[in-house]
mmCIF file of C-alpha atoms in Angstrom:
data_model
loop_
_atom_site.group_PDB
_atom_site.id
_atom_site.type_symbol
_atom_site.label_atom_id
_atom_site.label_comp_id
_atom_site.label_asym_id
_atom_site.label_seq_id
_atom_site.Cartn_x
_atom_site.Cartn_y
_atom_site.Cartn_z
ATOM 1 C CA MET A 1 111.915 114.938 62.006
ATOM 2 C CA ASN A 2 113.678 112.432 64.224
ATOM 3 C CA SER A 3 111.802 111.014 67.467
ATOM 4 C CA ASN A 4 113.584 114.296 69.960
ATOM 5 C CA GLN A 5 111.932 116.434 67.485
ATOM 6 C CA SER A 6 108.782 114.787 67.519
ATOM 7 C CA SER A 7 108.177 114.589 71.645
ATOM 8 C CA LYS A 8 109.297 118.528 71.640
ATOM 9 C CA GLY A 9 106.169 120.415 74.149
ATOM 10 C CA VAL A 10 105.211 116.505 74.691
ATOM 11 C CA LEU A 11 103.666 116.488 77.982
ATOM 12 C CA LEU A 12 103.562 112.180 78.636
ATOM 13 C CA GLU A 13 105.143 110.063 75.148
ATOM 14 C CA LYS A 14 103.160 106.418 75.316
ATOM 15 C CA LYS A 15 106.107 104.919 76.314
ATOM 16 C CA TYR A 16 105.837 106.015 79.716
ATOM 17 C CA ILE A 17 102.047 105.935 80.563
ATOM 18 C CA LEU A 18 101.969 103.475 82.692
ATOM 19 C CA SER A 19 105.478 104.488 85.342
ATOM 20 C CA PHE A 20 103.487 107.627 84.988
ATOM 21 C CA ILE A 21 99.583 105.774 86.345
ATOM 22 C CA LEU A 22 101.858 103.725 88.528
ATOM 23 C CA LEU A 23 104.052 106.922 90.160
ATOM 24 C CA SER A 24 100.714 109.210 90.094
ATOM 25 C CA SER A 25 99.350 106.629 92.129
ATOM 26 C CA CYS A 26 101.854 107.148 94.702
ATOM 27 C CA PHE A 27 101.203 111.253 94.920
ATOM 28 C CA MET A 28 97.679 109.868 96.314
ATOM 29 C CA TRP A 29 99.245 107.471 98.761
ATOM 30 C CA TRP A 30 101.156 110.497 100.681
ATOM 31 C CA GLY A 31 98.486 112.572 99.834
ATOM 32 C CA ILE A 32 95.939 109.853 101.824
ATOM 33 C CA ALA A 33 98.486 109.852 105.325
ATOM 34 C CA ASN A 34 99.065 113.332 105.104
ATOM 35 C CA ASN A 35 95.721 113.989 105.889
ATOM 36 C CA LEU A 36 94.720 111.864 107.814
ATOM 37 C CA THR A 37 96.934 112.875 110.317
ATOM 38 C CA ASP A 38 96.356 116.501 110.386
ATOM 39 C CA PRO A 39 92.936 116.877 111.903
ATOM 40 C CA LEU A 40 94.661 114.329 115.136
ATOM 41 C CA VAL A 41 96.332 117.223 116.575
ATOM 42 C CA LYS A 42 91.915 118.065 118.385
ATOM 43 C CA VAL A 43 92.375 114.074 119.150
ATOM 44 C CA PHE A 44 95.786 113.376 120.709
ATOM 45 C CA LYS A 45 95.160 116.526 122.724
ATOM 46 C CA ALA A 46 91.666 114.894 124.399
ATOM 47 C CA VAL A 47 93.630 111.051 124.981
ATOM 48 C CA PHE A 48 96.145 112.421 126.451
ATOM 49 C CA GLY A 49 94.527 115.223 128.203
ATOM 50 C CA GLU A 50 97.386 117.118 129.784
ATOM 51 C CA LEU A 51 98.820 118.407 126.379
ATOM 52 C CA SER A 52 98.585 121.320 125.556
ATOM 53 C CA THR A 53 97.973 122.713 121.690
ATOM 54 C CA PHE A 54 101.508 123.531 121.073
ATOM 55 C CA GLN A 55 102.286 119.600 122.309
ATOM 56 C CA ALA A 56 99.882 117.597 120.717
ATOM 57 C CA SER A 57 100.676 119.672 117.262
ATOM 58 C CA LEU A 58 104.438 117.784 118.107
ATOM 59 C CA ILE A 59 102.732 115.183 116.310
ATOM 60 C CA GLN A 60 102.688 117.203 112.900
ATOM 61 C CA PHE A 61 106.574 117.601 114.434
ATOM 62 C CA ALA A 62 108.034 114.510 114.170
ATOM 63 C CA PHE A 63 105.426 113.326 111.233
ATOM 64 C CA TYR A 64 107.487 116.034 109.087
ATOM 65 C CA PHE A 65 110.356 115.610 111.272
ATOM 66 C CA GLY A 66 110.496 112.201 109.328
ATOM 67 C CA TYR A 67 110.300 113.741 105.466
ATOM 68 C CA PHE A 68 113.835 116.482 105.890
ATOM 69 C CA CYS A 69 115.846 113.689 107.881
ATOM 70 C CA MET A 70 115.338 111.233 104.886
ATOM 71 C CA ALA A 71 115.215 112.897 102.280
ATOM 72 C CA LEU A 72 118.792 112.700 101.414
ATOM 73 C CA PRO A 73 119.585 109.096 102.128
ATOM 74 C CA GLY A 74 116.642 109.210 99.431
ATOM 75 C CA ALA A 75 118.762 110.882 97.545
ATOM 76 C CA ALA A 76 121.410 108.495 97.868
ATOM 77 C CA ILE A 77 119.390 105.448 97.101
ATOM 78 C CA SER A 78 118.286 107.150 93.567
ATOM 79 C CA ARG A 79 122.087 107.815 93.300
ATOM 80 C CA LYS A 80 123.331 104.525 93.889
ATOM 81 C CA PHE A 81 120.095 102.654 92.671
ATOM 82 C CA SER A 82 117.487 103.743 90.925
ATOM 83 C CA TYR A 83 114.241 105.912 91.170
ATOM 84 C CA LYS A 84 112.461 102.981 91.291
ATOM 85 C CA THR A 85 113.960 100.998 94.470
ATOM 86 C CA GLY A 86 113.805 105.307 96.308
ATOM 87 C CA VAL A 87 109.940 104.252 95.447
ATOM 88 C CA LEU A 88 109.693 100.856 96.628
ATOM 89 C CA VAL A 89 111.333 101.602 99.686
ATOM 90 C CA GLY A 90 109.981 103.986 100.755
ATOM 91 C CA LEU A 91 106.601 102.687 100.378
ATOM 92 C CA GLY A 92 107.494 100.008 102.927
ATOM 93 C CA VAL A 93 109.484 102.333 105.015
ATOM 94 C CA TYR A 94 105.484 104.177 104.977
ATOM 95 C CA ALA A 95 103.760 100.692 105.441
ATOM 96 C CA LEU A 96 105.874 100.071 108.504
ATOM 97 C CA GLY A 97 105.520 103.434 110.155
ATOM 98 C CA CYS A 98 101.118 102.639 109.791
ATOM 99 C CA PHE A 99 102.151 98.842 111.284
ATOM 100 C CA LEU A 100 104.122 100.611 114.855
ATOM 101 C CA LEU A 101 100.747 102.588 114.930
ATOM 102 C CA TYR A 102 99.724 99.180 116.446
ATOM 103 C CA PRO A 103 102.602 98.614 119.304
ATOM 104 C CA ALA A 104 101.571 102.036 120.158
ATOM 105 C CA THR A 105 98.419 102.048 120.822
ATOM 106 C CA LEU A 106 99.518 99.115 122.994
ATOM 107 C CA LEU A 107 101.943 101.199 124.881
ATOM 108 C CA GLN A 108 99.283 104.380 125.393
ATOM 109 C CA GLU A 109 102.279 106.345 125.706
ATOM 110 C CA PHE A 110 102.377 110.137 123.544
ATOM 111 C CA VAL A 111 105.851 109.466 122.303
ATOM 112 C CA TYR A 112 105.743 105.885 120.845
ATOM 113 C CA PHE A 113 103.145 107.873 118.555
ATOM 114 C CA CYS A 114 105.324 110.038 117.737
ATOM 115 C CA VAL A 115 108.069 107.619 116.922
ATOM 116 C CA SER A 116 105.457 105.814 114.670
ATOM 117 C CA TYR A 117 104.464 108.938 112.829
ATOM 118 C CA TYR A 118 108.152 109.721 112.167
ATOM 119 C CA VAL A 119 108.502 106.198 110.988
ATOM 120 C CA LEU A 120 105.976 106.162 108.982
ATOM 121 C CA ALA A 121 107.143 110.103 107.361
ATOM 122 C CA CYS A 122 110.767 108.813 107.187
ATOM 123 C CA GLY A 123 109.322 106.883 104.316
ATOM 124 C CA LEU A 124 106.983 109.516 103.076
ATOM 125 C CA GLY A 125 110.354 111.336 102.653
ATOM 126 C CA ILE A 126 112.072 108.920 101.007
ATOM 127 C CA LEU A 127 109.055 108.794 98.216
ATOM 128 C CA GLU A 128 108.545 111.633 97.285
ATOM 129 C CA THR A 129 112.499 112.575 96.461
ATOM 130 C CA ASN A 130 112.633 109.984 94.635
ATOM 131 C CA ALA A 131 109.032 109.997 92.772
ATOM 132 C CA ASN A 132 108.882 114.263 92.308
ATOM 133 C CA PRO A 133 112.581 113.595 90.063
ATOM 134 C CA TYR A 134 111.169 110.326 88.209
ATOM 135 C CA ILE A 135 108.096 112.133 87.107
ATOM 136 C CA ILE A 136 110.543 115.890 85.832
ATOM 137 C CA ALA A 137 112.095 113.602 83.714
ATOM 138 C CA LEU A 138 109.839 111.419 82.117
ATOM 139 C CA GLY A 139 110.130 112.893 79.189
ATOM 140 C CA ASP A 140 110.771 116.720 77.496
ATOM 141 C CA LYS A 141 111.941 119.646 80.566
ATOM 142 C CA GLN A 142 109.735 122.450 78.218
ATOM 143 C CA THR A 143 106.533 120.438 80.283
ATOM 144 C CA ALA A 144 108.110 119.177 83.789
ATOM 145 C CA THR A 145 106.830 122.085 85.571
ATOM 146 C CA ARG A 146 103.596 121.033 83.478
ATOM 147 C CA ARG A 147 104.149 117.102 83.668
ATOM 148 C CA LEU A 148 104.356 117.620 87.424
ATOM 149 C CA ASN A 149 101.953 119.731 88.188
ATOM 150 C CA PHE A 150 99.160 116.517 86.801
ATOM 151 C CA ALA A 151 101.208 113.870 88.276
ATOM 152 C CA GLN A 152 100.658 116.316 92.128
ATOM 153 C CA SER A 153 97.044 116.772 90.474
ATOM 154 C CA PHE A 154 96.315 112.595 92.392
ATOM 155 C CA ASN A 155 97.504 114.340 95.099
ATOM 156 C CA PRO A 156 94.883 115.787 96.165
ATOM 157 C CA ILE A 157 92.489 112.878 95.735
ATOM 158 C CA GLY A 158 94.472 110.953 98.560
ATOM 159 C CA ALA A 159 93.730 114.098 100.242
ATOM 160 C CA ILE A 160 90.293 113.632 100.205
ATOM 161 C CA THR A 161 90.251 110.226 100.124
ATOM 162 C CA GLY A 162 92.262 111.152 104.025
ATOM 163 C CA ILE A 163 89.778 113.940 105.640
ATOM 164 C CA VAL A 164 87.043 111.421 104.782
ATOM 165 C CA LEU A 165 88.509 108.445 106.288
ATOM 166 C CA CYS A 166 89.155 110.634 109.499
ATOM 167 C CA GLN A 167 85.941 111.991 109.519
ATOM 168 C CA VAL A 168 83.811 108.813 109.020
ATOM 169 C CA LEU A 169 86.520 106.554 110.364
ATOM 170 C CA ILE A 170 87.426 108.916 112.990
ATOM 171 C CA MET A 171 85.979 111.424 114.174
ATOM 172 C CA SER A 172 82.783 110.808 113.661
ATOM 173 C CA ARG A 173 83.233 108.241 116.784
ATOM 174 C CA MET A 174 84.550 110.599 119.263
ATOM 175 C CA PRO A 175 82.362 111.436 122.224
ATOM 176 C CA VAL A 176 81.372 115.080 122.908
ATOM 177 C CA ASP A 177 80.260 117.307 125.706
ATOM 178 C CA ALA A 178 77.353 119.477 125.224
ATOM 179 C CA LEU A 179 79.830 122.742 124.242
ATOM 180 C CA GLY A 180 80.971 119.867 120.938
ATOM 181 C CA ASN A 181 84.465 119.162 122.177
ATOM 182 C CA ILE A 182 85.961 115.999 122.092
ATOM 183 C CA THR A 183 85.677 113.825 125.653
ATOM 184 C CA ILE A 184 87.356 111.474 125.895
ATOM 185 C CA PRO A 185 87.093 109.485 129.479
ATOM 186 C CA ALA A 186 90.064 107.234 131.253
ATOM 187 C CA SER A 187 87.948 103.950 130.391
ATOM 188 C CA LYS A 188 87.614 104.760 126.892
ATOM 189 C CA ILE A 189 91.459 105.906 126.308
ATOM 190 C CA ASN A 190 91.747 102.232 124.524
ATOM 191 C CA GLU A 191 88.739 101.821 122.290
ATOM 192 C CA THR A 192 89.711 105.132 121.238
ATOM 193 C CA LEU A 193 93.284 104.877 119.964
ATOM 194 C CA HIS A 194 92.429 101.846 118.286
ATOM 195 C CA ILE A 195 89.405 103.925 116.020
ATOM 196 C CA VAL A 196 92.292 106.124 115.510
ATOM 197 C CA ILE A 197 94.962 103.731 114.420
ATOM 198 C CA PHE A 198 92.070 101.256 112.533
ATOM 199 C CA PRO A 199 92.437 103.623 108.828
ATOM 200 C CA TYR A 200 96.263 103.470 108.658
ATOM 201 C CA LEU A 201 96.706 99.738 109.827
ATOM 202 C CA SER A 202 93.972 99.671 106.144
ATOM 203 C CA VAL A 203 96.068 101.638 104.551
ATOM 204 C CA ALA A 204 99.598 99.868 105.288
ATOM 205 C CA GLY A 205 96.879 96.241 103.829
ATOM 206 C CA ILE A 206 96.673 98.633 100.594
ATOM 207 C CA LEU A 207 100.281 100.010 100.182
ATOM 208 C CA ALA A 208 101.515 96.312 100.332
ATOM 209 C CA LEU A 209 100.004 95.662 97.559
ATOM 210 C CA VAL A 210 101.251 99.017 95.365
ATOM 211 C CA TRP A 211 104.535 98.066 96.553
ATOM 212 C CA MET A 212 104.156 94.398 94.549
ATOM 213 C CA LEU A 213 102.631 95.542 91.716
ATOM 214 C CA ILE A 214 105.247 98.376 91.204
ATOM 215 C CA ALA A 215 108.241 95.933 92.249
ATOM 216 C CA ILE A 216 107.066 93.212 88.886
ATOM 217 C CA THR A 217 106.575 96.110 86.448
ATOM 218 C CA LYS A 218 109.046 97.261 84.984
ATOM 219 C CA MET A 219 110.176 101.250 84.575
ATOM 220 C CA PRO A 220 112.225 103.186 82.365
ATOM 221 C CA LYS A 221 115.712 104.102 82.932
ATOM 222 C CA VAL A 222 115.399 107.935 82.262
ATOM 223 C CA SER A 223 118.293 108.908 83.855
ATOM 224 C CA ASP A 224 121.552 107.474 83.877
ATOM 225 C CA GLU A 225 121.361 106.142 87.744
ATOM 226 C CA HIS A 226 125.544 105.057 87.859
ATOM 227 C CA GLU A 227 126.218 108.831 86.977
ATOM 228 C CA HIS A 228 129.171 109.574 89.666
ATOM 229 C CA VAL A 229 127.533 112.925 91.981
ATOM 230 C CA HIS A 230 128.987 113.909 94.561
ATOM 231 C CA ILE A 231 125.997 115.108 97.170
ATOM 232 C CA PHE A 232 127.605 117.558 98.670
ATOM 233 C CA LYS A 233 129.535 118.859 96.674
ATOM 234 C CA THR A 234 126.078 119.180 94.595
ATOM 235 C CA PHE A 235 124.743 121.136 97.299
ATOM 236 C CA ARG A 236 127.296 123.303 97.529
ATOM 237 C CA ALA A 237 127.111 124.558 94.271
ATOM 238 C CA LEU A 238 123.549 124.085 94.246
ATOM 239 C CA PHE A 239 123.581 126.877 96.867
ATOM 240 C CA ASN A 240 125.439 129.061 94.247
ATOM 241 C CA ASN A 241 122.122 129.006 93.037
ATOM 242 C CA ALA A 242 119.339 131.563 93.655
ATOM 243 C CA ASN A 243 116.832 130.185 91.650
ATOM 244 C CA TYR A 244 116.631 127.459 93.600
ATOM 245 C CA THR A 245 118.263 128.784 96.654
ATOM 246 C CA PHE A 246 115.249 130.837 97.220
ATOM 247 C CA ALA A 247 112.917 127.649 95.994
ATOM 248 C CA VAL A 248 114.233 126.039 98.954
ATOM 249 C CA VAL A 249 112.946 128.462 101.511
ATOM 250 C CA ALA A 250 109.758 129.602 99.539
ATOM 251 C CA GLN A 251 108.342 125.440 99.715
ATOM 252 C CA PHE A 252 110.107 125.558 103.443
ATOM 253 C CA PHE A 253 107.367 128.463 104.304
ATOM 254 C CA TYR A 254 104.685 126.734 101.993
ATOM 255 C CA VAL A 255 104.723 123.965 103.197
ATOM 256 C CA GLY A 256 104.031 125.070 107.176
ATOM 257 C CA ALA A 257 101.738 127.382 105.694
ATOM 258 C CA GLN A 258 100.406 124.468 104.025
ATOM 259 C CA ILE A 259 99.986 122.275 107.305
ATOM 260 C CA SER A 260 99.236 124.873 110.498
ATOM 261 C CA VAL A 261 96.680 126.074 107.836
ATOM 262 C CA TRP A 262 94.770 122.398 107.458
ATOM 263 C CA THR A 263 95.628 121.015 111.009
ATOM 264 C CA TYR A 264 94.033 124.283 112.574
ATOM 265 C CA THR A 265 91.019 124.333 110.694
ATOM 266 C CA ASN A 266 89.057 121.663 113.422
ATOM 267 C CA PHE A 267 90.211 124.611 115.230
ATOM 268 C CA TYR A 268 88.513 128.360 114.271
ATOM 269 C CA ILE A 269 85.616 126.332 111.938
ATOM 270 C CA PRO A 270 84.183 125.426 115.376
ATOM 271 C CA GLU A 271 84.764 128.158 117.449
ATOM 272 C CA HIS A 272 83.803 130.765 114.395
ATOM 273 C CA LEU A 273 80.727 129.233 113.636
ATOM 274 C CA HIS A 274 79.819 127.101 116.980
ATOM 275 C CA VAL A 275 80.172 123.805 115.185
ATOM 276 C CA THR A 276 81.649 120.029 116.298
ATOM 277 C CA PRO A 277 84.779 119.062 115.365
ATOM 278 C CA ASP A 278 82.852 116.544 112.693
ATOM 279 C CA VAL A 279 80.821 119.071 111.416
ATOM 280 C CA ALA A 280 83.763 121.484 111.161
ATOM 281 C CA LEU A 281 85.541 118.306 109.233
ATOM 282 C CA GLN A 282 83.165 118.338 106.577
ATOM 283 C CA PHE A 283 83.920 122.161 105.150
ATOM 284 C CA HIS A 284 87.586 120.556 105.692
ATOM 285 C CA THR A 285 86.860 117.834 102.476
ATOM 286 C CA GLY A 286 85.436 120.913 101.098
ATOM 287 C CA ALA A 287 88.319 123.068 101.409
ATOM 288 C CA LEU A 288 90.059 119.130 99.983
ATOM 289 C CA VAL A 289 87.734 119.592 97.067
ATOM 290 C CA LEU A 290 88.948 122.973 96.142
ATOM 291 C CA PHE A 291 92.149 122.477 96.474
ATOM 292 C CA SER A 292 91.882 119.167 94.302
ATOM 293 C CA VAL A 293 90.194 120.956 91.254
ATOM 294 C CA ALA A 294 91.756 124.044 90.996
ATOM 295 C CA ARG A 295 94.718 122.067 91.447
ATOM 296 C CA TRP A 296 93.573 120.860 88.019
ATOM 297 C CA VAL A 297 92.710 124.125 86.761
ATOM 298 C CA PHE A 298 96.053 125.671 87.607
ATOM 299 C CA THR A 299 97.660 122.551 84.994
ATOM 300 C CA ILE A 300 95.261 123.499 82.699
ATOM 301 C CA LEU A 301 96.077 127.503 82.633
ATOM 302 C CA MET A 302 99.513 126.748 82.720
ATOM 303 C CA LYS A 303 98.862 126.128 78.593
ATOM 304 C CA LYS A 304 98.226 129.741 78.455
ATOM 305 C CA PHE A 305 99.805 131.381 81.481
ATOM 306 C CA LYS A 306 103.904 131.157 83.195
ATOM 307 C CA ALA A 307 104.010 129.185 85.879
ATOM 308 C CA GLN A 308 105.537 131.902 87.657
ATOM 309 C CA SER A 309 102.579 134.242 87.246
ATOM 310 C CA LEU A 310 100.654 131.972 87.994
ATOM 311 C CA LEU A 311 102.058 131.290 91.383
ATOM 312 C CA LEU A 312 102.224 135.132 92.078
ATOM 313 C CA PHE A 313 98.897 135.550 91.407
ATOM 314 C CA SER A 314 98.422 133.003 94.275
ATOM 315 C CA SER A 315 100.154 134.191 96.620
ATOM 316 C CA VAL A 316 98.779 137.607 96.628
ATOM 317 C CA LEU A 317 95.077 136.079 96.601
ATOM 318 C CA ALA A 318 96.519 134.079 99.694
ATOM 319 C CA ILE A 319 97.724 136.925 102.171
ATOM 320 C CA VAL A 320 93.864 139.213 101.344
ATOM 321 C CA LEU A 321 91.966 135.535 102.932
ATOM 322 C CA CYS A 322 94.177 135.399 105.574
ATOM 323 C CA LEU A 323 93.481 139.108 106.890
ATOM 324 C CA LEU A 324 89.978 138.190 106.160
ATOM 325 C CA VAL A 325 91.149 135.034 108.823
ATOM 326 C CA VAL A 326 92.211 137.370 111.359
ATOM 327 C CA TYR A 327 90.125 139.500 110.764
ATOM 328 C CA VAL A 328 86.631 139.701 109.922
ATOM 329 C CA GLY A 329 85.940 135.778 111.001
ATOM 330 C CA GLY A 330 82.070 134.289 111.375
ATOM 331 C CA LYS A 331 81.221 132.672 107.776
ATOM 332 C CA ILE A 332 83.020 135.064 105.931
ATOM 333 C CA GLY A 333 86.238 134.132 107.620
ATOM 334 C CA VAL A 334 85.605 130.431 107.576
ATOM 335 C CA PHE A 335 85.005 130.489 103.397
ATOM 336 C CA ALA A 336 87.929 132.621 102.914
ATOM 337 C CA LEU A 337 90.353 129.822 105.173
ATOM 338 C CA ILE A 338 88.638 127.272 102.648
ATOM 339 C CA GLY A 339 89.519 129.384 99.566
ATOM 340 C CA ILE A 340 93.352 129.811 100.822
ATOM 341 C CA SER A 341 93.260 125.532 99.511
ATOM 342 C CA GLY A 342 92.791 126.811 96.621
ATOM 343 C CA CYS A 343 95.001 129.402 96.305
ATOM 344 C CA MET A 344 97.752 126.493 97.583
ATOM 345 C CA SER A 345 97.017 123.561 95.578
ATOM 346 C CA LEU A 346 99.853 124.890 92.650
ATOM 347 C CA MET A 347 102.795 125.971 95.184
ATOM 348 C CA PHE A 348 104.155 122.718 95.946
ATOM 349 C CA PRO A 349 104.792 121.632 92.530
ATOM 350 C CA THR A 350 105.459 124.802 90.789
ATOM 351 C CA ILE A 351 107.805 125.935 93.205
ATOM 352 C CA PHE A 352 109.060 122.295 92.932
ATOM 353 C CA GLY A 353 109.536 122.755 89.061
ATOM 354 C CA LEU A 354 110.408 126.297 89.189
ATOM 355 C CA GLY A 355 113.387 125.803 91.429
ATOM 356 C CA SER A 356 114.468 122.152 89.583
ATOM 357 C CA GLU A 357 114.848 124.903 85.889
ATOM 358 C CA GLY A 358 118.063 124.752 84.648
ATOM 359 C CA LEU A 359 119.890 121.597 85.938
ATOM 360 C CA SER A 360 121.183 118.451 84.358
ATOM 361 C CA ASP A 361 119.694 115.301 85.226
ATOM 362 C CA ALA A 362 122.522 113.958 88.082
ATOM 363 C CA GLU A 363 121.944 117.908 89.130
ATOM 364 C CA THR A 364 117.915 117.630 89.585
ATOM 365 C CA LYS A 365 118.118 114.630 92.270
ATOM 366 C CA VAL A 366 120.249 115.719 94.864
ATOM 367 C CA ALA A 367 118.123 119.016 94.603
ATOM 368 C CA SER A 368 114.736 116.695 94.621
ATOM 369 C CA SER A 369 116.267 115.501 98.181
ATOM 370 C CA GLY A 370 116.966 118.991 99.076
ATOM 371 C CA LEU A 371 112.776 120.264 97.368
ATOM 372 C CA ILE A 372 111.628 117.845 100.352
ATOM 373 C CA MET A 373 113.530 118.427 102.620
ATOM 374 C CA ALA A 374 112.058 121.954 102.616
ATOM 375 C CA ILE A 375 109.381 120.180 103.823
ATOM 376 C CA LEU A 376 110.826 120.721 107.920
ATOM 377 C CA GLY A 377 108.531 123.667 107.469
ATOM 378 C CA GLY A 378 105.696 121.567 108.582
ATOM 379 C CA ALA A 379 107.935 120.143 111.787
ATOM 380 C CA LEU A 380 108.875 123.862 112.722
ATOM 381 C CA ILE A 381 105.462 126.284 111.494
ATOM 382 C CA THR A 382 103.207 124.608 112.849
ATOM 383 C CA PRO A 383 104.255 123.741 116.472
ATOM 384 C CA LEU A 384 105.190 127.586 116.360
ATOM 385 C CA HIS A 385 101.191 128.331 114.995
ATOM 386 C CA GLY A 386 100.052 126.041 117.719
ATOM 387 C CA PHE A 387 101.776 127.854 120.372
ATOM 388 C CA MET A 388 100.536 131.381 118.889
ATOM 389 C CA ILE A 389 97.300 129.554 119.586
ATOM 390 C CA ASP A 390 97.252 128.863 123.275
ATOM 391 C CA LEU A 391 99.140 132.301 123.333
ATOM 392 C CA TRP A 392 96.859 134.777 121.061
ATOM 393 C CA GLY A 393 93.468 133.014 120.250
ATOM 394 C CA VAL A 394 92.723 131.043 117.323
ATOM 395 C CA SER A 395 92.136 133.736 114.713
ATOM 396 C CA LEU A 396 94.987 135.873 115.016
ATOM 397 C CA SER A 397 97.580 132.507 115.392
ATOM 398 C CA TYR A 398 96.451 132.973 111.371
ATOM 399 C CA LEU A 399 99.275 136.133 110.664
ATOM 400 C CA LEU A 400 101.446 132.851 110.744
ATOM 401 C CA PRO A 401 100.603 131.544 107.417
ATOM 402 C CA LEU A 402 99.616 135.396 106.056
ATOM 403 C CA LEU A 403 103.603 135.509 106.607
ATOM 404 C CA CYS A 404 104.790 132.378 104.416
ATOM 405 C CA PHE A 405 102.817 133.700 101.716
ATOM 406 C CA VAL A 406 104.442 136.512 101.512
ATOM 407 C CA ILE A 407 107.570 135.119 100.992
ATOM 408 C CA ILE A 408 106.079 132.915 98.352
ATOM 409 C CA GLY A 409 104.809 135.863 96.289
ATOM 410 C CA SER A 410 108.286 137.226 96.201
ATOM 411 C CA TYR A 411 109.941 134.139 95.301
ATOM 412 C CA ALA A 412 107.507 134.260 92.661
ATOM 413 C CA TYR A 413 108.071 137.935 91.916
ATOM 414 C CA THR A 414 111.830 137.292 91.898
ATOM 415 C CA LYS A 415 111.793 134.324 88.925
ATOM 416 C CA ILE A 416 109.841 136.635 87.332
ATOM 417 C CA LYS A 417 112.390 140.235 87.054
ATOM 418 C CA LEU A 418 115.588 137.791 87.481
ATOM 419 C CA PHE A 419 115.891 134.129 87.201
#
């Protein structure tokens, strides 16, 4: 039996273990950035008191629009150089965005914070565009989706770390009034903004060390980086692939659902449990723990069940939980809101893996950028959710993520029946 035959069906070969560990750590680092930022919409709304919920949520628009803008450049880097180069560029720009929050604090203008988060997310877009397909390429294509789910299992560790950092270093230090609302007098704005940026500056310092570690480590070339691929011609071909196109649409609505659900958790829970934002963040932490545990569980279940079947199951369950959030509320609504995180845990890597099925290594490089560009859903759906809160209140606003889960479930059902 030759080596190719013996590696069939193996999740990860020994020669790729160190590379896999280093790449998986990147999944953790972007999880920190995503979840450190989500609860801050409420903080920025309090700091810049003239902002509505919709306006404050433009932080999320800037953040996830950065993902969209850098997905194609990220693919171009991997095409011209290598996945490793893309990972290093992504980490570097990510760290730069973190450092830019310091001058934004000195200027005390909301727009400069938006610019800083945009730069930070540009780095994340490049990083994800290269890290996700790199994981897929590290082994047998038959186990690619399961391998990506395994790597993505480290993302919730970063997510939990990010939300804990936000709770301990930021939210617990925010002044609140008698009703538990964050209230920041003009004399405390500078101090508050320095509190907000401290975790980011700390992360930037650690990222510099991670960058150096990856730079000096020999990483395998698992595909031909010098193969000529015309990005736009390849995109045209990809969008004639019905499975890939529907996967991009599903990914758009998944990211929109995830970011809006988590961003406004800190709005829903205080209203329904009458607690402070700091206490609400403890429930948010619980949601992320569930997200982490559920991802490991789903990764194990993929040994026995098809990925598309699990995706359909989780989508339907998320729809039911959204109905409880909207129409029941109270403690039941809060626990249903937390439960949605468990349903979401397998969606991003599963949609990514299913959408990449049947593609060549060269096509996967370009296809990954399209699936990362779908993160634009977070930029567009989250402010729309904020607008709905201003208009109808926080409970009814969760009809929007419900619609997103309907579309994700439709992709899973179509994948089962047609692809």
